[in-house]
Tab-separated table of C-alpha atoms in Angstrom:
chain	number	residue	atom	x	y	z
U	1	UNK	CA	-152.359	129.145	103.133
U	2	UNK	CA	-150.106	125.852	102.475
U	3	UNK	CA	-147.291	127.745	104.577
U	4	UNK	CA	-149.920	128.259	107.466
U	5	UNK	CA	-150.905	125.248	107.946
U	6	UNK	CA	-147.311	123.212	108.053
U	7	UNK	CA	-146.169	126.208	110.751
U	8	UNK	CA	-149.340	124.907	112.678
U	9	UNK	CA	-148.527	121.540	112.350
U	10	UNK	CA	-144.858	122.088	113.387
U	11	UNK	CA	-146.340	123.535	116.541
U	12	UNK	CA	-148.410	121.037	117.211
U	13	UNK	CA	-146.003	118.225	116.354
U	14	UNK	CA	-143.650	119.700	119.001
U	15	UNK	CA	-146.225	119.544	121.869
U	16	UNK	CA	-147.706	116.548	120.891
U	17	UNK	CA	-144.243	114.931	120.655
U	18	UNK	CA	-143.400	116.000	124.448
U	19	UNK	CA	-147.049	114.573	125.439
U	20	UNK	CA	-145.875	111.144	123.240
U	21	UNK	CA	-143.013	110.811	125.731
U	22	UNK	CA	-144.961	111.399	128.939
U	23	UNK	CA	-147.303	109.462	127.965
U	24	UNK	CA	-145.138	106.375	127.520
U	25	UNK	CA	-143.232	107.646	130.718
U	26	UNK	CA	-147.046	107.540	132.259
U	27	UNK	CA	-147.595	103.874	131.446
U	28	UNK	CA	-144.261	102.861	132.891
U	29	UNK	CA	-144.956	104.939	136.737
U	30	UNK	CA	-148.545	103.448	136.304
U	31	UNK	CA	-150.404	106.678	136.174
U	32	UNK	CA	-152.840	108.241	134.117
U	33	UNK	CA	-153.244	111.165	132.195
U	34	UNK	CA	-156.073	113.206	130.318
U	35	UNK	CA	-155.956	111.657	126.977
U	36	UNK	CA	-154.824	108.224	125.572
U	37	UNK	CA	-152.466	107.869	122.600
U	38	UNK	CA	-154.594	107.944	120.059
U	39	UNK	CA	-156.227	111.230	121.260
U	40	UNK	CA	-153.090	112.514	121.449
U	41	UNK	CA	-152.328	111.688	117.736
U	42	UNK	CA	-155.722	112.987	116.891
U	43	UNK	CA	-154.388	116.405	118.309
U	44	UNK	CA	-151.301	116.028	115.680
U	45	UNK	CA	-153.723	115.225	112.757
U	46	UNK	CA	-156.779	116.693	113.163
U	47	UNK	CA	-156.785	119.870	115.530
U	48	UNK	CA	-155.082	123.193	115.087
U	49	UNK	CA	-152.084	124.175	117.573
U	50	UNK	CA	-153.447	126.951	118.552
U	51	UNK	CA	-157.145	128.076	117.656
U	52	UNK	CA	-158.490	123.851	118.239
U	53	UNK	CA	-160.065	124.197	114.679
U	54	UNK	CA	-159.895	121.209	112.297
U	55	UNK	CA	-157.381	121.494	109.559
U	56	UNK	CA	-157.798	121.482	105.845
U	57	UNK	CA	-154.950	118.783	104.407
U	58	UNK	CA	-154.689	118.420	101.247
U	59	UNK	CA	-155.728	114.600	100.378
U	60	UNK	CA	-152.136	113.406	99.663
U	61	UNK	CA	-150.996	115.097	103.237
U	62	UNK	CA	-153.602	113.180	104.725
U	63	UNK	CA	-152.941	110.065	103.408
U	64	UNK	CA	-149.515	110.626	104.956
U	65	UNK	CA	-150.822	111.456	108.210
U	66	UNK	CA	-152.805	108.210	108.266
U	67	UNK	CA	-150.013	106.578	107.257
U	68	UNK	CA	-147.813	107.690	110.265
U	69	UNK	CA	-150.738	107.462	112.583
U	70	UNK	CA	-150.801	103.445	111.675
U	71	UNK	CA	-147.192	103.689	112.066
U	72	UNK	CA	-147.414	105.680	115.941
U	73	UNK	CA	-150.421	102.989	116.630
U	74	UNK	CA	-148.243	100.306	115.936
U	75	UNK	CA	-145.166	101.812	118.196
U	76	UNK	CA	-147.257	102.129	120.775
U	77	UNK	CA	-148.410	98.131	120.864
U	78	UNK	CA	-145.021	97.477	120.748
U	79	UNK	CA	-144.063	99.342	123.670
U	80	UNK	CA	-146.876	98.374	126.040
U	81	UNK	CA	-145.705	94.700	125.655
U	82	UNK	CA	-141.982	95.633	125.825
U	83	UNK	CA	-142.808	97.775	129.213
U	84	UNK	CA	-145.202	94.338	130.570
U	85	UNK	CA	-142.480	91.948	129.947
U	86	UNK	CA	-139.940	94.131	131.444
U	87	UNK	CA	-142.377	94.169	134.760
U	88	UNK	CA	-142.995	90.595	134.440
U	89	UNK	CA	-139.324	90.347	134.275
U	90	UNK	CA	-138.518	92.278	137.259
U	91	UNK	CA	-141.194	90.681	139.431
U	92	UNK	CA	-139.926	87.436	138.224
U	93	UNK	CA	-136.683	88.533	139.341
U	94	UNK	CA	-137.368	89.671	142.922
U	95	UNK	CA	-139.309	86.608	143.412
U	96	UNK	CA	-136.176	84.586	142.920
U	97	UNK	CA	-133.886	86.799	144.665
U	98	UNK	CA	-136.185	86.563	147.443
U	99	UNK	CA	-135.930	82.956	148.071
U	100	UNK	CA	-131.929	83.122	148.239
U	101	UNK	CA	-132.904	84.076	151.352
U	102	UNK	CA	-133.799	81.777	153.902
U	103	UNK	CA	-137.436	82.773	155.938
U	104	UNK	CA	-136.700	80.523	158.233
U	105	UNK	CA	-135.674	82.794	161.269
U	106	UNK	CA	-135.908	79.708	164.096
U	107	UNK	CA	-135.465	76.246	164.263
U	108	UNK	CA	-137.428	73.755	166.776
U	109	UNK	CA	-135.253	70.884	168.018
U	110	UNK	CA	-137.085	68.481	168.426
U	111	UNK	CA	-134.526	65.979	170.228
U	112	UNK	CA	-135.695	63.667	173.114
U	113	UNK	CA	-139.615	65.314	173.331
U	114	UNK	CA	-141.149	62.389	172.515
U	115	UNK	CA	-140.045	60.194	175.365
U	116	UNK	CA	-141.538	62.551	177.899
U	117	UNK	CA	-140.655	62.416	181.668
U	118	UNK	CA	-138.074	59.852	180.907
U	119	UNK	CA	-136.584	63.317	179.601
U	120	UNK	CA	-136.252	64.515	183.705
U	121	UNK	CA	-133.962	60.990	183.966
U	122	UNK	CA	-131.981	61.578	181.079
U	123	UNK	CA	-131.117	65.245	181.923
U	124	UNK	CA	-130.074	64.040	185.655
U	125	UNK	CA	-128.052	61.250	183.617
U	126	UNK	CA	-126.565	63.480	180.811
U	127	UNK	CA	-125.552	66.203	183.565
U	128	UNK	CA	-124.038	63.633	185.605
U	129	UNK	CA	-121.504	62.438	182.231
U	130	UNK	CA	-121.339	66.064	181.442
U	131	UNK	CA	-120.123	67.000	185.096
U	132	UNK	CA	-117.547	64.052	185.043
U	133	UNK	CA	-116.549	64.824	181.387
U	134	UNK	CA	-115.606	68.541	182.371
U	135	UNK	CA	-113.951	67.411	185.579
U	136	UNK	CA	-111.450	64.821	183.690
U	137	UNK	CA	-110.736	66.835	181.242
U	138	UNK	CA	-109.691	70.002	183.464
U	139	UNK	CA	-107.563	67.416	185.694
U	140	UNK	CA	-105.794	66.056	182.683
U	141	UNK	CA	-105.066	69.490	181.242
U	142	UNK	CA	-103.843	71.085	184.609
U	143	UNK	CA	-102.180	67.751	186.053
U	144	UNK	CA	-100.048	68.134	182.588
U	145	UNK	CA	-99.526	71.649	182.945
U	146	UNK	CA	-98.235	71.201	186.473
U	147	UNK	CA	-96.225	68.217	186.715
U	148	UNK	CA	-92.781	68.372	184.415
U	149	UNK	CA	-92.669	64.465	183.956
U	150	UNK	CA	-95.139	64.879	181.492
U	151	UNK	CA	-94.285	67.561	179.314
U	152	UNK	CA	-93.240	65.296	176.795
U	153	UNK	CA	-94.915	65.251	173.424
U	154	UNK	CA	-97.297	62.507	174.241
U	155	UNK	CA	-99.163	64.408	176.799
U	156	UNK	CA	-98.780	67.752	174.980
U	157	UNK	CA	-101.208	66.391	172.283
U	158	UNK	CA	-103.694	64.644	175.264
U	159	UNK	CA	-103.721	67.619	176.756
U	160	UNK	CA	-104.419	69.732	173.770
U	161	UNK	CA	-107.058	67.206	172.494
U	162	UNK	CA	-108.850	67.328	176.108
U	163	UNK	CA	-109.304	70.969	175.557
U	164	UNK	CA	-110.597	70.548	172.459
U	165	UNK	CA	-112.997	67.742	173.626
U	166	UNK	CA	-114.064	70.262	176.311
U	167	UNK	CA	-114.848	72.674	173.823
U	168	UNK	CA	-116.600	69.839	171.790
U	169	UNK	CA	-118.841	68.737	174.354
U	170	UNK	CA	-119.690	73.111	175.514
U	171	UNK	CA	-121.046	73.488	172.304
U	172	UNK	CA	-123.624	71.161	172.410
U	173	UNK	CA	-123.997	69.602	175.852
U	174	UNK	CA	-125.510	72.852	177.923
U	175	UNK	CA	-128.091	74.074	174.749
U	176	UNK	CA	-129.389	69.956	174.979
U	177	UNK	CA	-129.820	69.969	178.837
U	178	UNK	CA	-131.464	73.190	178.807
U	179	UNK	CA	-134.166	71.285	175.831
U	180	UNK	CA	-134.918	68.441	178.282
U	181	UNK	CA	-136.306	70.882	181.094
U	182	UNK	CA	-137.883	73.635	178.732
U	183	UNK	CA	-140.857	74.023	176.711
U	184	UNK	CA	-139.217	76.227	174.215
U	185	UNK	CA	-136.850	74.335	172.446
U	186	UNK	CA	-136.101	77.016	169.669
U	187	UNK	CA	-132.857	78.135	168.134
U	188	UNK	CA	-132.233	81.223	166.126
U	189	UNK	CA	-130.914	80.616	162.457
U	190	UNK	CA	-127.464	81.875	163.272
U	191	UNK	CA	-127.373	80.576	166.495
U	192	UNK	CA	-127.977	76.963	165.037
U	193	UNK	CA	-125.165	78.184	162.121
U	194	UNK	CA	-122.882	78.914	164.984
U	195	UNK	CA	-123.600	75.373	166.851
U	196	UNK	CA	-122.531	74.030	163.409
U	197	UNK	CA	-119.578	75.586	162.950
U	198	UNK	CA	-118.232	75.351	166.261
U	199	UNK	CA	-118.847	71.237	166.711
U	200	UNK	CA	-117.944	70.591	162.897
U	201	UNK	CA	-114.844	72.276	163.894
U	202	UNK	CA	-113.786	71.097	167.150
U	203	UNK	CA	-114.547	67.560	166.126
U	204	UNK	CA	-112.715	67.632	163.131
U	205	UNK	CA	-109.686	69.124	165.220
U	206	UNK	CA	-110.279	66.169	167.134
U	207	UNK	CA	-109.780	63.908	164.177
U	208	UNK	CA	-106.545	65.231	162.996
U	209	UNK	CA	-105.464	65.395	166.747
U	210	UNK	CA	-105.882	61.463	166.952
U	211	UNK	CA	-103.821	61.474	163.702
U	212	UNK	CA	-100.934	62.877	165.307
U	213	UNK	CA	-100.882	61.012	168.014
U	214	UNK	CA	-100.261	57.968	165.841
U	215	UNK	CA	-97.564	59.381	164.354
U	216	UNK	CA	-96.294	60.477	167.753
U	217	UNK	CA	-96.841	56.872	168.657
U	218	UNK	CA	-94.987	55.836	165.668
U	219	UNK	CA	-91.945	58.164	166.116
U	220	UNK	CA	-91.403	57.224	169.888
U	221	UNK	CA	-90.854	53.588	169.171
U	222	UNK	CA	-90.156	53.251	165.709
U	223	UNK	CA	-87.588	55.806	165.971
U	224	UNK	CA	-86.420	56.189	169.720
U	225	UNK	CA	-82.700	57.831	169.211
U	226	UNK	CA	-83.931	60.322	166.341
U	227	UNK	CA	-87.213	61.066	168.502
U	228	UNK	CA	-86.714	63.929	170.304
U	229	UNK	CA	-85.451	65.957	166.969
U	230	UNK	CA	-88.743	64.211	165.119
U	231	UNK	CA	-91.090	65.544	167.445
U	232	UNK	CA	-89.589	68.540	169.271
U	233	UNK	CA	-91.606	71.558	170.892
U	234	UNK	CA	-91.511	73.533	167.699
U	235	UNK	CA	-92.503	70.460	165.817
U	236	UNK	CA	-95.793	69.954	168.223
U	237	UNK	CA	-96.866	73.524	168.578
U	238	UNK	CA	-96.773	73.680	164.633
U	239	UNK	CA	-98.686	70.348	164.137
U	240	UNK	CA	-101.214	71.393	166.799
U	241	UNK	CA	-102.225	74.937	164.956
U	242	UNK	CA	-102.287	72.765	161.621
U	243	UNK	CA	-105.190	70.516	163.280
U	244	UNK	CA	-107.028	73.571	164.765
U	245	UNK	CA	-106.518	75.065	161.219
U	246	UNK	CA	-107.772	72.376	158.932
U	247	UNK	CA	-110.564	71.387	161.143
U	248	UNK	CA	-112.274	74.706	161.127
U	249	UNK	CA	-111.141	75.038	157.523
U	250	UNK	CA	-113.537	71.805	157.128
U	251	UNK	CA	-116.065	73.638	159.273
U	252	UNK	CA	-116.586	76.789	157.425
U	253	UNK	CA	-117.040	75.024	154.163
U	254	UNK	CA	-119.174	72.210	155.280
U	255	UNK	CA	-121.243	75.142	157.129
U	256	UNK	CA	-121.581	77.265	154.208
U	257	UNK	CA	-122.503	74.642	152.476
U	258	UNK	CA	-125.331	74.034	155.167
U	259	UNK	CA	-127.102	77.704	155.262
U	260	UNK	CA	-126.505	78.994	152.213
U	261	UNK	CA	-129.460	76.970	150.794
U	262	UNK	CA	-132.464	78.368	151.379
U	263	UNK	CA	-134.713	77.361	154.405
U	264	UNK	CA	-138.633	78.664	153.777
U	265	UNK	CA	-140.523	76.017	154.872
U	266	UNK	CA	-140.568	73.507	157.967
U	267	UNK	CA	-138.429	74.308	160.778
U	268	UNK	CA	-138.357	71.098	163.025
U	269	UNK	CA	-135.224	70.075	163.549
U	270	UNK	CA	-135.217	66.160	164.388
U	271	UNK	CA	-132.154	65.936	166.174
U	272	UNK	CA	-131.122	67.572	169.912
U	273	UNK	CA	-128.438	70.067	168.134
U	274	UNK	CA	-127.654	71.070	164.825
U	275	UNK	CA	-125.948	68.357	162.973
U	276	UNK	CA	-125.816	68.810	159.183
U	277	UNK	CA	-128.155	65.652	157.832
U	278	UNK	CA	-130.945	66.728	159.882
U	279	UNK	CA	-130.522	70.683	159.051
U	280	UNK	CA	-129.962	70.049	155.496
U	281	UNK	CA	-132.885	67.685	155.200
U	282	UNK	CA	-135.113	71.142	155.619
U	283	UNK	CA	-133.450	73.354	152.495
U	284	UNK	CA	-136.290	74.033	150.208
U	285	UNK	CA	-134.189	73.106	147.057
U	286	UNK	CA	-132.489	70.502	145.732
U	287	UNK	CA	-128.898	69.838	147.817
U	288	UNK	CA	-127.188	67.310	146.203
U	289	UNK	CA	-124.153	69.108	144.849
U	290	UNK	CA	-124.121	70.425	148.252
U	291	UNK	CA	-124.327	66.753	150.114
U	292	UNK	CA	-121.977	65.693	147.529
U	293	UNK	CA	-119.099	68.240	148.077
U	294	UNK	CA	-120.155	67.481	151.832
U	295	UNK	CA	-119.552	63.893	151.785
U	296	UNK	CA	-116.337	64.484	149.822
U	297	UNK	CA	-115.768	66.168	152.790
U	298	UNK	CA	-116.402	63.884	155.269
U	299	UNK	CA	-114.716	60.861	153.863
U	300	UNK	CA	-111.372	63.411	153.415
U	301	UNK	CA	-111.703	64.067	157.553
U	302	UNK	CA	-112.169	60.719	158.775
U	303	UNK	CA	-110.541	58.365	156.064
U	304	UNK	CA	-107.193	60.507	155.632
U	305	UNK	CA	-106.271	60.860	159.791
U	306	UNK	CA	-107.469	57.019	159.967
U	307	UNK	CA	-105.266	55.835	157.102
U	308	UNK	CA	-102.596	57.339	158.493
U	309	UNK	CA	-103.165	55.941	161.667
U	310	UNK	CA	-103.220	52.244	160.242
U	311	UNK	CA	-100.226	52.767	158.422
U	312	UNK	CA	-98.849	54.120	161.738
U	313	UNK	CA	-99.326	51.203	163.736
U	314	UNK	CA	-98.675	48.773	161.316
U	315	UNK	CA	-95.138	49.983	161.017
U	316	UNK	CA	-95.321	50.162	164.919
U	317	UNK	CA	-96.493	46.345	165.388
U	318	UNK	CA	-93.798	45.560	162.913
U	319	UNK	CA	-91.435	47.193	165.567
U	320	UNK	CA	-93.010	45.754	168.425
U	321	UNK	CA	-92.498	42.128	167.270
U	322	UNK	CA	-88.614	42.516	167.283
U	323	UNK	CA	-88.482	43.255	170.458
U	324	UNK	CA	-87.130	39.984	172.229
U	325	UNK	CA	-88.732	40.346	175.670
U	326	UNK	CA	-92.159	39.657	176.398
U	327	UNK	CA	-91.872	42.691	178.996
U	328	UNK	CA	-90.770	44.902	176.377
U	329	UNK	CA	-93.643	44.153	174.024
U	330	UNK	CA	-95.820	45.093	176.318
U	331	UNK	CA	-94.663	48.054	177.528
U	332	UNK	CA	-94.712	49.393	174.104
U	333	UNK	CA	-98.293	48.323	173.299
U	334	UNK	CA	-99.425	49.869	177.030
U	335	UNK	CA	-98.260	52.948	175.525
U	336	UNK	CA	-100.789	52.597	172.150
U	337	UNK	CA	-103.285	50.779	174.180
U	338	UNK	CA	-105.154	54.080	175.141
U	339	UNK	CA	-104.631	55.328	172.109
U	340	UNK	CA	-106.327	53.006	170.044
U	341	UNK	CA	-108.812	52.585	172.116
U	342	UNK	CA	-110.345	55.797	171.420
U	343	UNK	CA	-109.314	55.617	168.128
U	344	UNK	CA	-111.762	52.778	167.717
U	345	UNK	CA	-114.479	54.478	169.262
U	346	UNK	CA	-114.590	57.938	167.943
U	347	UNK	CA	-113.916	56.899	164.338
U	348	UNK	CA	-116.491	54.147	164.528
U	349	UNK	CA	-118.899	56.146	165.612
U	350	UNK	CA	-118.483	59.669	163.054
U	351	UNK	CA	-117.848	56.962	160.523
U	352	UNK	CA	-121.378	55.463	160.407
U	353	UNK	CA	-123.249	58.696	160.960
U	354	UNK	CA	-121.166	60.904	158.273
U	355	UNK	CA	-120.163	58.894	155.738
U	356	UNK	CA	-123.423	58.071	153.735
U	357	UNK	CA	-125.855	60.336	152.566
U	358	UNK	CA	-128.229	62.669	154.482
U	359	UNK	CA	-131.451	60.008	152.789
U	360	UNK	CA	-130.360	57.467	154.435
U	361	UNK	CA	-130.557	59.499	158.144
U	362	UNK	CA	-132.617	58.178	161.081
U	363	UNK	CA	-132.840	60.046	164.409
U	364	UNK	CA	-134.700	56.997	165.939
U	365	UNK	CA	-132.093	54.367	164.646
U	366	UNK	CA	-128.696	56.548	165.041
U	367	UNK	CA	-129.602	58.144	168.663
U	368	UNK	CA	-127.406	55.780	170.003
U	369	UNK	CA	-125.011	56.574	167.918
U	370	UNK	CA	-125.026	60.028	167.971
U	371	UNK	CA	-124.810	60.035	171.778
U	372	UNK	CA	-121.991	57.595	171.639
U	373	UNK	CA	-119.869	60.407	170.044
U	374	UNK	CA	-121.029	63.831	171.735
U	375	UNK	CA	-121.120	62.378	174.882
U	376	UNK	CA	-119.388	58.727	175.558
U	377	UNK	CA	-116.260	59.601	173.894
U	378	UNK	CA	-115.400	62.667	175.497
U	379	UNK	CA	-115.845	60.999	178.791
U	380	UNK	CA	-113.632	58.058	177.523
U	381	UNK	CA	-110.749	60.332	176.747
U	382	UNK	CA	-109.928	61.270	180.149
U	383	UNK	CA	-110.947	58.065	181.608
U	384	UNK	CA	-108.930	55.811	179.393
U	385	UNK	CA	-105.477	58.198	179.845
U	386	UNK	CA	-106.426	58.692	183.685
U	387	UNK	CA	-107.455	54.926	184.763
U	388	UNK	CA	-105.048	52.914	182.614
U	389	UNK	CA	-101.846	55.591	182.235
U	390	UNK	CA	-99.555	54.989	185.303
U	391	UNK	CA	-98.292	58.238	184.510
U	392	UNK	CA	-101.176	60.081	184.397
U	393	UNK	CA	-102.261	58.086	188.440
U	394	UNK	CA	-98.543	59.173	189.278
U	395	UNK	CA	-98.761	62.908	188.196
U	396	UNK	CA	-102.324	63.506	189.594
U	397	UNK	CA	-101.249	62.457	193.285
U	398	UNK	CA	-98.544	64.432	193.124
U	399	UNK	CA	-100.678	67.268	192.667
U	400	UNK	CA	-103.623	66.775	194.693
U	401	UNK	CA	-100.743	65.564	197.536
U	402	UNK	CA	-103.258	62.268	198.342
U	403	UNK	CA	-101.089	59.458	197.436
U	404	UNK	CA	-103.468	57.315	198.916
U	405	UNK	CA	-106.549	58.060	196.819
U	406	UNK	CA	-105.928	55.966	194.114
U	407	UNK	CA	-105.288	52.233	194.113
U	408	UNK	CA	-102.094	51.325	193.711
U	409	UNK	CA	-103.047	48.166	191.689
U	410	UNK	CA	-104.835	50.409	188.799
């Protein structure tokens, strides 16, 4: 009879087993079947495999079945909270992993809206520079191409650094005359990414660019006999690639740097393209490792060419004031003259926008500014080289074949 019943119960421990781990399967898939747990353990204790008759245990094999029943009641506790942490866990988890991504699919600029139809004045006035900025530059680059008396190492780097202001001023220029006649002054998430990169990078290049030419500056009269091996074609093409290189090295960090925060919330960019203090102010999270490594940044671009462009022309002044005649001297600062002049401007100008932190930004105060540098100093490049280089007058009559059409007082 003993024999009988422990077959039974082997029987039923088996099926009731498999139903165990369904059930617990069950609760994790969020479904439901027939009987809870502690039917199911009933079934094991108290029913036959077979005929569903009660069985007769004898009282010690029924205290052990209690026991073990406490023990199964207890397991299964312990696994409902295990599988509702692991949930919690997991929703926790997507949460998070959701906001690494940005929401944001479209940022508003918000740039000149709030000075209304003055905006119809300042796009005729901003086309008008932008017109004039394109034209210089184009006649600087192809008057240099053309005419041999200037392919000299000098006018190599003005005409690489006009095509790079060109490029400068395409990036942002079109996108912010399009704003002041539209409406819809959106800009997709990687187009505004893009923007970044491209301006961060061109302007940069221009930085190092103006670097060079110091050193150019500083060759040509510091060292006039050992010039032409100093600064020779290989020399120029190689120190050219290295500015194009770094500066969009610069860019894709300080662009990275930029996007990969997360952007879920407002979307209003203050600013009439996207420049990295106003972007940055919209990240959801806290950015100051980012700002930081960004201002590291900055100070590296701007304080680096601009040191080495003091140290330049102090050597060069030193140089300058040996030179006995008066006629002399000022030959050789005609030849910096330019130079320095946009020097002054451009580094003026990205100084006190880039090097403090993204807090201390202020579209209404730094407009000025801002403008100054997208828009005032690529039109001074080609002005400043065209109006006071004699070279530059000479060359571009020679090509347009109007000797006349510049004064010859200029």
């Amino acid at each position: 009879m003993l024999s009988l019943q422990l077959m039974r119960l082997k029987k039923s421990s088996s099926v009731v087993f498999w139903g165990i781990f369904l059930r617990i399967l069950s609760r994790v898939h969020h479904r439901k079947l027939k009987f809870s747990l502690g039917e199911e353990m009933f079934m094991l204790f108290a029913v036959g495999g077979q005929s569903g008759q009660r069985l007769l245990f004898p009282s010690g094999l029924r205290r052990i079945c209690e026991k073990w029943r406490k023990v199964f009641q207890i397991v299964r506790i312990t696994l409902i909270l295990q599988i509702g942490r692991i949930s919690t866990k997991v929703t926790v988890w997507e949460q998070a992993h959701h906001t690494n991504f940005s929401s944001v699919t479209e940022f508003l600029l918000l740039g000149f809206s709030n000075l209304g139809e003055t905006q119809l004045i300042l796009f005729a006035v901003f086309l008008c520079l932008y017109l004039v900025i394109l034209t210089g530059n184009i006649t600087i680059v192809t008057v240099i191409r053309l005419d041999r008396s200037l392919h000299i190492p000098m006018y190599f780097f003005l005409g690489v650094l006009s095509i790079s202001e060109t490029c400068y001023t395409f990036v942002i220029l079109p996108k912010m005359l399009v704003n002041l006649l539209s409406l819809l002054r959106t800009i997709s998430f990687v187009n505004c990414a893009i923007q970044m990169f491209f301006f961060l990078g061109f302007a940069v290049t221009n930085c190092m660019l103006l670097g060079v030419m110091g050193y150019d500056r500083y060759a040509a009269i510091c060292h006039p006999l050992r010039y032409p091996v100093l600064m020779r074609w290989q020399v120029c093409g190689q120190l050219a690639a290295a500015c194009a290189a770094i500066g969009f090295l610069f860019s894709m960090t300080g662009s990275f740097l930029v996007f990969e925060l997360p952007y879920c919330g407002p979307n209003k960019i203050n600013h009439y393209f996207c420049d990295i203090s106003p972007v940055i102010r919209l990240a959801c999270t806290d950015t100051y490792v980012n700002e930081l490594i960004i201002f590291i940044g900055g100070v590296l671009a701007l304080m680096v060419p601009l040191t080495f462009i003091c140290i330049s022309y102090g050597f060069i002044v030193h140089t300058i004031v040996k030179i006995p005649s008066t006629e002399g001297k000022l030959k050789a600062f005609s030849t910096c003259a330019s130079h320095l002049t946009v020097v002054i401007v451009h580094y003026g100008c990205a100084s006190f926008v880039y090097l403090r932190p993204s807090s201390k930004y202020s579209f209404s105060k730094d407009r000025l500014v801002t403008v100054t540098y997208t828009v005032v100093t690529p039109l001074l490049n080609p002005m400043v080289y065209s109006l006071r280089n004699k070279d530059v007058q000479l060359a571009i009559r020679k090509v347009i074949g109007r000797r006349g059409f510049f004064p010859k007082n200029l």
